[in-house]
mmCIF file of C-alpha atoms and ligand atoms in Angstrom:
data_model
loop_
_atom_site.group_PDB
_atom_site.id
_atom_site.type_symbol
_atom_site.label_atom_id
_atom_site.label_comp_id
_atom_site.label_asym_id
_atom_site.label_seq_id
_atom_site.Cartn_x
_atom_site.Cartn_y
_atom_site.Cartn_z
ATOM 1 C CA MET G 56 78.493 41.193 -12.385
ATOM 2 C CA ASP G 57 77.109 41.943 -8.970
ATOM 3 C CA LEU G 58 73.444 41.267 -8.423
ATOM 4 C CA TYR G 59 73.556 40.640 -5.003
ATOM 5 C CA GLY G 60 70.770 42.285 -2.999
ATOM 6 C CA ARG G 61 68.729 43.050 -6.452
ATOM 7 C CA ASP G 62 64.796 42.635 -6.858
ATOM 8 C CA LEU G 63 63.247 41.059 -9.371
ATOM 9 C CA ILE G 64 59.900 42.368 -10.363
ATOM 10 C CA CYS G 65 59.782 42.758 -13.781
ATOM 11 C CA THR G 66 62.803 41.534 -16.631
ATOM 12 C CA GLN G 67 62.559 45.041 -17.619
ATOM 13 C CA ASP G 68 64.378 46.376 -14.720
ATOM 14 C CA TRP G 69 67.243 44.216 -15.371
ATOM 15 C CA SER G 70 70.099 45.219 -18.253
ATOM 16 C CA PHE G 71 70.362 42.827 -21.252
ATOM 17 C CA SER G 72 74.397 41.530 -19.427
ATOM 18 C CA GLU G 73 72.368 40.639 -16.134
ATOM 19 C CA LEU G 74 69.634 38.754 -17.781
ATOM 20 C CA VAL G 75 72.023 36.980 -19.713
ATOM 21 C CA ALA G 76 74.214 36.206 -16.745
ATOM 22 C CA ALA G 77 71.040 34.662 -14.756
ATOM 23 C CA LEU G 78 70.603 32.658 -17.623
ATOM 24 C CA ASP G 79 74.134 31.770 -18.013
ATOM 25 C CA LEU G 80 74.166 30.272 -14.681
ATOM 26 C CA ALA G 81 70.745 28.433 -14.595
ATOM 27 C CA ALA G 82 72.295 26.574 -17.552
ATOM 28 C CA ARG G 83 75.651 25.771 -15.612
ATOM 29 C CA MET G 84 73.368 24.597 -13.166
ATOM 30 C CA LYS G 85 71.259 22.352 -15.521
ATOM 31 C CA ARG G 86 74.103 20.966 -16.889
ATOM 32 C CA ASP G 87 75.592 20.039 -13.620
ATOM 33 C CA ARG G 88 72.846 19.714 -11.315
ATOM 34 C CA PHE G 89 73.886 18.281 -8.227
ATOM 35 C CA SER G 90 77.207 19.472 -8.225
ATOM 36 C CA ALA G 91 78.594 20.317 -4.764
ATOM 37 C CA ARG G 92 79.939 23.818 -6.132
ATOM 38 C CA TRP G 93 76.060 25.573 -5.914
ATOM 39 C CA ALA G 94 75.233 22.825 -2.832
ATOM 40 C CA SER G 95 76.283 26.083 0.039
ATOM 41 C CA ILE G 96 74.776 28.988 -1.590
ATOM 42 C CA LEU G 97 72.320 29.389 0.273
ATOM 43 C CA GLN G 98 73.446 27.394 3.338
ATOM 44 C CA TYR G 99 71.519 28.647 6.706
ATOM 45 C CA LYS G 100 69.815 31.395 4.848
ATOM 46 C CA THR G 101 65.915 31.170 4.280
ATOM 47 C CA PHE G 102 63.679 32.112 1.365
ATOM 48 C CA ILE G 103 60.030 33.722 2.336
ATOM 49 C CA MET G 104 58.031 32.300 -0.207
ATOM 50 C CA PHE G 105 54.276 34.468 0.415
ATOM 51 C CA PHE G 106 51.644 32.945 -1.576
ATOM 52 C CA TYR G 107 48.194 34.831 -2.119
ATOM 53 C CA ASN G 108 47.453 32.519 -4.837
ATOM 54 C CA PRO G 109 47.798 28.642 -5.286
ATOM 55 C CA SER G 110 50.611 27.362 -6.971
ATOM 56 C CA VAL G 111 52.090 24.295 -8.394
ATOM 57 C CA ARG G 112 55.352 25.196 -10.263
ATOM 58 C CA THR G 113 56.322 28.322 -8.339
ATOM 59 C CA ARG G 114 56.266 26.653 -5.023
ATOM 60 C CA LEU G 115 57.360 23.152 -5.924
ATOM 61 C CA SER G 116 60.600 24.978 -7.534
ATOM 62 C CA PHE G 117 61.310 27.431 -5.379
ATOM 63 C CA GLU G 118 61.524 25.105 -2.818
ATOM 64 C CA ALA G 119 63.462 22.660 -4.453
ATOM 65 C CA ALA G 120 65.756 25.829 -5.498
ATOM 66 C CA ALA G 121 66.331 26.396 -1.989
ATOM 67 C CA THR G 122 66.680 23.213 -0.998
ATOM 68 C CA GLU G 123 69.527 22.235 -3.815
ATOM 69 C CA LEU G 124 71.395 25.675 -2.638
ATOM 70 C CA GLY G 125 71.539 24.192 0.924
ATOM 71 C CA GLY G 126 68.976 26.638 2.151
ATOM 72 C CA HIS G 127 65.580 26.552 3.040
ATOM 73 C CA ALA G 128 62.281 27.629 1.443
ATOM 74 C CA GLN G 129 59.241 28.696 4.080
ATOM 75 C CA PHE G 130 55.910 29.014 2.707
ATOM 76 C CA MET G 131 53.219 31.522 4.035
ATOM 77 C CA THR G 132 49.609 32.365 3.618
ATOM 78 C CA PRO G 133 47.380 35.791 3.992
ATOM 79 C CA SER G 134 45.675 33.685 6.142
ATOM 80 C CA ALA G 135 48.492 33.095 8.454
ATOM 81 C CA GLY G 136 48.400 36.734 9.518
ATOM 82 C CA ARG G 137 46.072 39.922 9.825
ATOM 83 C CA PHE G 138 47.426 42.312 7.052
ATOM 84 C CA LYS G 139 45.991 45.667 6.465
ATOM 85 C CA THR G 140 43.727 45.850 3.159
ATOM 86 C CA GLN G 141 41.094 48.047 1.493
ATOM 87 C CA GLN G 142 38.522 45.784 3.780
ATOM 88 C CA GLN G 143 40.356 45.302 6.796
ATOM 89 C CA ALA G 144 42.659 47.113 9.694
ATOM 90 C CA GLY G 145 45.938 44.906 10.302
ATOM 91 C CA GLU G 146 49.599 44.752 9.698
ATOM 92 C CA THR G 147 51.096 47.280 7.057
ATOM 93 C CA ILE G 148 53.404 46.423 4.284
ATOM 94 C CA GLU G 149 55.954 48.525 5.734
ATOM 95 C CA ASP G 150 55.974 46.424 9.365
ATOM 96 C CA ALA G 151 55.311 43.216 7.786
ATOM 97 C CA ALA G 152 58.271 43.786 5.002
ATOM 98 C CA THR G 153 60.631 44.786 7.252
ATOM 99 C CA VAL G 154 60.068 41.997 9.730
ATOM 100 C CA MET G 155 60.002 39.442 7.211
ATOM 101 C CA ALA G 156 63.444 41.254 5.790
ATOM 102 C CA ARG G 157 64.872 40.265 9.513
ATOM 103 C CA TYR G 158 64.421 36.886 9.099
ATOM 104 C CA ALA G 159 64.993 35.587 5.372
ATOM 105 C CA ALA G 160 67.781 36.306 2.865
ATOM 106 C CA GLY G 161 64.932 37.132 0.190
ATOM 107 C CA ILE G 162 61.325 37.513 0.161
ATOM 108 C CA GLY G 163 59.144 35.934 -3.073
ATOM 109 C CA ILE G 164 55.548 37.384 -3.487
ATOM 110 C CA ARG G 165 53.015 35.702 -5.604
ATOM 111 C CA ILE G 166 49.116 37.796 -5.978
ATOM 112 C CA LEU G 167 47.226 37.691 -9.137
ATOM 113 C CA GLU G 168 44.142 39.636 -10.206
ATOM 114 C CA ASP G 169 41.403 38.123 -8.204
ATOM 115 C CA LYS G 170 43.329 39.434 -4.818
ATOM 116 C CA VAL G 171 43.393 43.243 -5.800
ATOM 117 C CA PRO G 172 40.797 45.799 -6.786
ATOM 118 C CA TYR G 173 42.202 46.663 -10.416
ATOM 119 C CA TYR G 174 44.556 45.836 -12.804
ATOM 120 C CA GLY G 175 48.043 46.805 -11.282
ATOM 121 C CA ALA G 176 47.614 46.992 -7.401
ATOM 122 C CA GLY G 177 49.379 43.461 -7.364
ATOM 123 C CA ASP G 178 52.537 45.124 -8.362
ATOM 124 C CA GLU G 179 51.990 48.392 -6.773
ATOM 125 C CA MET G 180 52.001 45.731 -3.280
ATOM 126 C CA LEU G 181 55.304 43.961 -4.551
ATOM 127 C CA LEU G 182 56.949 47.031 -5.405
ATOM 128 C CA GLU G 183 55.541 48.363 -1.260
ATOM 129 C CA TYR G 184 56.997 45.040 0.036
ATOM 130 C CA ALA G 185 60.376 45.830 -2.217
ATOM 131 C CA ARG G 186 60.571 49.710 -0.899
ATOM 132 C CA TRP G 187 60.381 48.367 2.726
ATOM 133 C CA ALA G 188 62.623 45.028 2.675
ATOM 134 C CA ASP G 189 66.287 45.292 2.645
ATOM 135 C CA VAL G 190 66.491 41.933 1.168
ATOM 136 C CA PRO G 191 66.033 40.886 -2.323
ATOM 137 C CA LEU G 192 62.032 40.608 -3.272
ATOM 138 C CA ILE G 193 61.468 38.094 -6.418
ATOM 139 C CA ASN G 194 58.046 37.921 -8.044
ATOM 140 C CA MET G 195 57.007 35.110 -8.276
ATOM 141 C CA ALA G 196 53.807 35.945 -10.576
ATOM 142 C CA ASP G 197 51.489 38.897 -10.250
ATOM 143 C CA ASP G 198 48.629 40.616 -11.622
ATOM 144 C CA ARG G 199 51.417 42.417 -14.453
ATOM 145 C CA PHE G 200 54.190 40.145 -14.851
ATOM 146 C CA HIS G 201 55.974 36.314 -13.757
ATOM 147 C CA PRO G 202 59.556 37.148 -14.380
ATOM 148 C CA CYS G 203 60.824 33.651 -13.200
ATOM 149 C CA GLN G 204 58.707 32.556 -15.860
ATOM 150 C CA ALA G 205 59.582 34.706 -18.865
ATOM 151 C CA LEU G 206 63.558 33.380 -18.065
ATOM 152 C CA ALA G 207 62.563 30.223 -18.030
ATOM 153 C CA ASP G 208 60.425 30.404 -21.504
ATOM 154 C CA VAL G 209 63.889 32.422 -23.314
ATOM 155 C CA MET G 210 65.987 29.165 -21.974
ATOM 156 C CA GLY G 211 63.694 26.987 -23.381
ATOM 157 C CA TRP G 212 63.373 28.108 -26.560
ATOM 158 C CA ALA G 213 67.137 28.832 -27.029
ATOM 159 C CA GLU G 214 67.301 25.440 -25.969
ATOM 160 C CA TRP G 215 65.421 24.283 -28.151
ATOM 161 C CA TYR G 216 67.150 26.165 -30.975
ATOM 162 C CA GLY G 217 70.348 25.674 -29.696
ATOM 163 C CA GLU G 218 72.046 22.503 -28.686
ATOM 164 C CA GLY G 219 69.575 20.620 -26.205
ATOM 165 C CA PRO G 220 68.735 20.655 -22.334
ATOM 166 C CA GLY G 221 71.246 23.239 -20.724
ATOM 167 C CA ARG G 222 72.834 24.032 -23.905
ATOM 168 C CA PRO G 223 70.930 27.201 -24.920
ATOM 169 C CA ASP G 224 71.673 29.935 -28.037
ATOM 170 C CA TYR G 225 70.488 32.868 -27.046
ATOM 171 C CA GLU G 226 71.765 34.257 -30.737
ATOM 172 C CA ALA G 227 69.443 31.940 -32.278
ATOM 173 C CA LEU G 228 66.673 33.752 -31.278
ATOM 174 C CA ARG G 229 67.811 37.087 -33.070
ATOM 175 C CA GLY G 230 64.737 37.775 -35.944
ATOM 176 C CA LYS G 231 62.987 34.316 -35.099
ATOM 177 C CA LYS G 232 59.168 35.057 -35.459
ATOM 178 C CA PHE G 233 57.292 34.873 -31.544
ATOM 179 C CA LEU G 234 53.546 34.021 -31.926
ATOM 180 C CA LEU G 235 51.712 34.871 -28.485
ATOM 181 C CA ALA G 236 47.958 33.734 -29.598
ATOM 182 C CA TRP G 237 44.769 34.478 -27.625
ATOM 183 C CA GLY G 238 43.383 30.907 -26.293
ATOM 184 C CA SER G 239 39.474 29.977 -25.761
ATOM 185 C CA GLY G 240 38.629 28.665 -22.327
ATOM 186 C CA ALA G 241 36.883 29.721 -19.607
ATOM 187 C CA LEU G 242 39.792 30.172 -16.771
ATOM 188 C CA ALA G 243 39.680 34.019 -16.977
ATOM 189 C CA ARG G 244 43.410 33.920 -16.805
ATOM 190 C CA SER G 245 45.923 36.700 -15.635
ATOM 191 C CA TRP G 246 48.062 39.205 -18.133
ATOM 192 C CA CYS G 247 51.148 37.957 -16.146
ATOM 193 C CA SER G 248 52.809 35.256 -18.026
ATOM 194 C CA VAL G 249 51.779 36.477 -21.239
ATOM 195 C CA GLN G 250 53.184 39.976 -21.043
ATOM 196 C CA ALA G 251 56.210 38.868 -19.480
ATOM 197 C CA ALA G 252 56.884 36.851 -22.594
ATOM 198 C CA LEU G 253 56.156 39.628 -25.292
ATOM 199 C CA LEU G 254 58.979 41.404 -23.149
ATOM 200 C CA ILE G 255 61.596 38.428 -22.606
ATOM 201 C CA ALA G 256 60.621 37.731 -26.602
ATOM 202 C CA SER G 257 61.129 41.069 -28.095
ATOM 203 C CA ARG G 258 64.375 41.802 -25.600
ATOM 204 C CA PHE G 259 66.040 38.428 -26.981
ATOM 205 C CA GLY G 260 65.725 39.789 -30.779
ATOM 206 C CA MET G 261 62.613 38.020 -31.808
ATOM 207 C CA HIS G 262 60.122 39.303 -33.850
ATOM 208 C CA VAL G 263 56.852 39.562 -32.115
ATOM 209 C CA ALA G 264 53.624 38.842 -33.200
ATOM 210 C CA MET G 265 50.225 38.652 -31.221
ATOM 211 C CA ALA G 266 46.962 37.251 -32.561
ATOM 212 C CA HIS G 267 43.664 37.587 -30.316
ATOM 213 C CA PRO G 268 39.909 38.865 -30.814
ATOM 214 C CA GLU G 269 39.228 42.366 -30.892
ATOM 215 C CA GLY G 270 38.850 43.654 -27.135
ATOM 216 C CA TYR G 271 41.229 41.607 -25.676
ATOM 217 C CA GLU G 272 44.137 44.462 -25.559
ATOM 218 C CA LEU G 273 47.135 43.819 -22.805
ATOM 219 C CA ASP G 274 48.725 46.810 -20.872
ATOM 220 C CA PRO G 275 49.545 49.119 -23.049
ATOM 221 C CA GLU G 276 52.739 50.247 -21.141
ATOM 222 C CA VAL G 277 53.811 47.016 -21.569
ATOM 223 C CA ILE G 278 52.816 46.982 -25.410
ATOM 224 C CA GLY G 279 55.241 49.987 -25.606
ATOM 225 C CA TRP G 280 58.177 48.464 -24.030
ATOM 226 C CA THR G 281 57.797 45.343 -26.282
ATOM 227 C CA GLN G 282 57.568 47.631 -29.273
ATOM 228 C CA ALA G 283 60.551 49.740 -27.835
ATOM 229 C CA ASN G 284 62.689 46.331 -27.508
ATOM 230 C CA CYS G 285 61.759 45.502 -30.998
ATOM 231 C CA ALA G 286 62.518 48.579 -32.603
ATOM 232 C CA ALA G 287 66.198 48.482 -30.615
ATOM 233 C CA HIS G 288 66.637 45.006 -32.189
ATOM 234 C CA GLY G 289 65.547 46.482 -35.325
ATOM 235 C CA THR G 290 62.732 43.641 -35.526
ATOM 236 C CA GLY G 291 58.861 44.302 -36.018
ATOM 237 C CA PHE G 292 55.623 43.674 -34.045
ATOM 238 C CA ASP G 293 51.910 42.702 -35.614
ATOM 239 C CA VAL G 294 48.828 42.225 -34.442
ATOM 240 C CA VAL G 295 46.188 40.184 -35.908
ATOM 241 C CA HIS G 296 42.397 39.410 -34.841
ATOM 242 C CA ASP G 297 42.010 36.265 -36.754
ATOM 243 C CA PRO G 298 43.499 32.589 -35.374
ATOM 244 C CA ASP G 299 45.006 31.589 -38.231
ATOM 245 C CA SER G 300 47.023 34.063 -40.226
ATOM 246 C CA GLY G 301 49.135 34.632 -37.153
ATOM 247 C CA TYR G 302 50.831 31.105 -37.232
ATOM 248 C CA GLU G 303 52.343 32.204 -40.894
ATOM 249 C CA GLY G 304 55.919 31.575 -40.443
ATOM 250 C CA ALA G 305 55.764 31.066 -36.688
ATOM 251 C CA HIS G 306 59.273 30.000 -34.750
ATOM 252 C CA VAL G 307 57.709 29.812 -31.352
ATOM 253 C CA VAL G 308 53.900 30.035 -30.678
ATOM 254 C CA TYR G 309 52.778 30.260 -27.438
ATOM 255 C CA CYS G 310 48.574 29.481 -26.876
ATOM 256 C CA ARG G 311 46.627 31.300 -23.266
ATOM 257 C CA ASN G 312 43.473 32.662 -22.507
ATOM 258 C CA TRP G 313 43.731 35.855 -20.437
ATOM 259 C CA VAL G 314 40.719 38.265 -19.678
ATOM 260 C CA THR G 315 39.831 41.594 -21.340
ATOM 261 C CA PRO G 316 40.691 45.285 -20.217
ATOM 262 C CA ALA G 317 37.210 45.858 -18.906
ATOM 263 C CA ALA G 318 37.685 42.821 -16.548
ATOM 264 C CA TYR G 319 37.489 44.629 -12.942
ATOM 265 C CA GLN G 320 33.794 46.670 -11.549
ATOM 266 C CA ASP G 321 33.706 48.472 -8.634
ATOM 267 C CA GLY G 322 36.860 46.890 -7.288
ATOM 268 C CA VAL G 323 35.871 43.458 -7.943
ATOM 269 C CA LEU G 324 37.048 41.434 -11.128
ATOM 270 C CA GLN G 325 34.625 40.114 -13.002
ATOM 271 C CA LYS G 326 35.774 36.444 -13.502
ATOM 272 C CA GLN G 327 31.933 34.915 -14.790
ATOM 273 C CA ALA G 328 31.652 37.426 -16.981
ATOM 274 C CA GLU G 329 34.955 37.182 -18.721
ATOM 275 C CA ILE G 330 34.301 33.446 -18.863
ATOM 276 C CA GLU G 331 30.867 34.184 -20.546
ATOM 277 C CA LYS G 332 32.994 36.962 -22.849
ATOM 278 C CA ALA G 333 35.167 34.489 -23.878
ATOM 279 C CA MET G 334 32.688 31.835 -24.753
ATOM 280 C CA ALA G 335 32.308 33.812 -27.907
ATOM 281 C CA TYR G 336 35.666 32.794 -29.033
ATOM 282 C CA GLN G 337 35.495 29.158 -29.350
ATOM 283 C CA GLY G 338 38.381 27.520 -31.314
ATOM 284 C CA TRP G 339 41.165 30.140 -30.644
ATOM 285 C CA THR G 340 43.105 26.762 -29.818
ATOM 286 C CA THR G 341 46.370 25.736 -31.057
ATOM 287 C CA THR G 342 46.198 22.651 -33.495
ATOM 288 C CA ALA G 343 48.756 20.582 -35.635
ATOM 289 C CA GLU G 344 46.886 22.095 -38.711
ATOM 290 C CA ARG G 345 47.644 25.662 -37.748
ATOM 291 C CA MET G 346 51.359 24.228 -36.790
ATOM 292 C CA LYS G 347 51.323 23.501 -40.241
ATOM 293 C CA ARG G 348 51.699 26.673 -41.210
ATOM 294 C CA THR G 349 54.561 27.382 -39.063
ATOM 295 C CA ASP G 350 58.275 27.384 -39.582
ATOM 296 C CA ASN G 351 58.311 24.085 -37.676
ATOM 297 C CA ALA G 352 57.899 25.994 -34.547
ATOM 298 C CA ILE G 353 57.914 24.731 -30.929
ATOM 299 C CA PHE G 354 54.899 25.425 -28.799
ATOM 300 C CA THR G 355 55.443 26.978 -25.385
ATOM 301 C CA HIS G 356 53.281 27.497 -22.259
ATOM 302 C CA PRO G 357 53.735 28.125 -18.962
ATOM 303 C CA MET G 358 51.290 25.650 -17.442
ATOM 304 C CA PRO G 359 48.672 24.818 -16.338
ATOM 305 C CA VAL G 360 47.719 24.234 -19.877
ATOM 306 C CA ASP G 361 43.939 24.138 -20.858
ATOM 307 C CA ARG G 362 43.990 21.478 -23.091
ATOM 308 C CA GLY G 363 41.122 21.503 -25.291
ATOM 309 C CA SER G 364 40.821 24.828 -25.298
ATOM 310 C CA GLU G 365 44.386 26.321 -25.754
ATOM 311 C CA VAL G 366 45.842 24.054 -27.467
ATOM 312 C CA THR G 367 44.867 20.052 -28.446
ATOM 313 C CA ASP G 368 46.559 17.365 -26.865
ATOM 314 C CA ALA G 369 48.323 16.368 -30.093
ATOM 315 C CA VAL G 370 50.493 19.840 -29.826
ATOM 316 C CA ALA G 371 50.722 19.917 -25.913
ATOM 317 C CA SER G 372 52.220 16.363 -25.871
ATOM 318 C CA GLY G 373 53.501 16.368 -29.648
ATOM 319 C CA PRO G 374 57.458 15.952 -30.657
ATOM 320 C CA ARG G 375 57.660 20.057 -31.021
ATOM 321 C CA SER G 376 56.107 20.708 -27.213
ATOM 322 C CA ALA G 377 58.549 22.545 -25.065
ATOM 323 C CA ILE G 378 56.282 22.869 -21.965
ATOM 324 C CA TYR G 379 58.238 20.332 -19.770
ATOM 325 C CA ASP G 380 61.651 21.522 -20.738
ATOM 326 C CA ILE G 381 60.282 25.160 -19.584
ATOM 327 C CA ALA G 382 58.529 23.615 -16.461
ATOM 328 C CA GLU G 383 61.616 22.497 -15.708
ATOM 329 C CA ASN G 384 63.732 25.630 -16.748
ATOM 330 C CA ARG G 385 61.852 27.077 -13.515
ATOM 331 C CA LEU G 386 64.083 25.353 -11.182
ATOM 332 C CA HIS G 387 67.487 25.816 -12.984
ATOM 333 C CA VAL G 388 66.754 29.912 -13.622
ATOM 334 C CA GLN G 389 65.059 30.482 -9.691
ATOM 335 C CA LYS G 390 68.105 29.039 -8.841
ATOM 336 C CA ALA G 391 70.492 31.268 -9.983
ATOM 337 C CA VAL G 392 68.506 34.358 -9.639
ATOM 338 C CA MET G 393 68.881 33.402 -5.888
ATOM 339 C CA ALA G 394 72.538 32.580 -5.300
ATOM 340 C CA LEU G 395 73.071 35.535 -7.575
ATOM 341 C CA THR G 396 70.829 37.826 -5.681
ATOM 342 C CA MET G 397 70.899 36.042 -2.000
ATOM 343 C CA GLY G 398 73.905 33.982 -2.083
ATOM 344 C CA ASN G 399 77.256 33.429 -1.196
ATOM 345 C CA LEU G 400 78.935 33.013 -4.740
HETATM 346 N N1 LIG W 1312 53.996 28.688 -14.396
HETATM 347 C C1 LIG W 1312 53.196 29.007 -13.133
HETATM 348 O O1 LIG W 1312 53.587 30.029 -12.421
HETATM 349 O O2 LIG W 1312 52.283 27.640 -12.403
HETATM 350 P P1 LIG W 1312 51.593 27.683 -10.783
HETATM 351 O O3 LIG W 1312 51.128 28.765 -11.357
HETATM 352 O O4 LIG W 1312 51.592 26.356 -11.195
HETATM 353 O O5 LIG W 1312 53.011 27.742 -9.930
#
């Protein structure tokens, strides 16, 4: 499996066997974390991390990943340079990407919905960077996708349904019900993590169910890919518009707030208006009562968690919560992706 030089913008861009190759290496790296086998894969190499938006897990896990592979992750924000935008003159993506690629073995970018004038503009920017950078471009969360999160998610689910940490069983996920439930709250969150989760769950043969209030539909193209993934596995895709029924028989429950498709007006994300809209839907929360309707489901979330709105403390910190394992898996899957795409394996 030769993934050297490949970008990772969306998991749909990688074949199933390429995803499995990365996940298998991640599991080996997790089981044998500080082995000398991994310690010089990125020796003398730099990974540039370009963050338009803040992060805890992504920044820390990429930095730790580069360190554990013997390399270095360098942090940058737009304020460090003069980059061309719709509002101001500055350096083009062609120039910035070409120069960054002369310094680094790979480039990661995070740009979320509040930093772009319309939905999809962040993903378009990443594709433009990837066009000019002749080193791998890794999506560290844009306004459409969060592929590293998706890999960490599916690894965590497969560990819980497999033999535990570092011993995932992806076959065990086939036919299991994945519920993506919209969550209450005042965070007006991006679509990237939930869309990435739909794509990876359906890709690994899970039955996908969504529960959200009417008016909270996601990207029709992503829904179409999810449906096609489900059809390829002979599994189903259902949508309900109440906060209870989706839990019936679920094996993996994911509850997170997200904005409506009408979130942008006049080239600006209307965050306050989205928060006010969401206030009409109190109680779309994963509770212990709702979890009782499931088939002993695990609870999953990419974090940060909006406790009390998306999920109760009892569930988020309960015995079937996979959230910390999945946060840890960010490190292992990113080590694997960096090793395969940029490293001396
Ligand atoms: N899940 C995730 O990407 O977390 P951060 O925003 O803290 O990086």
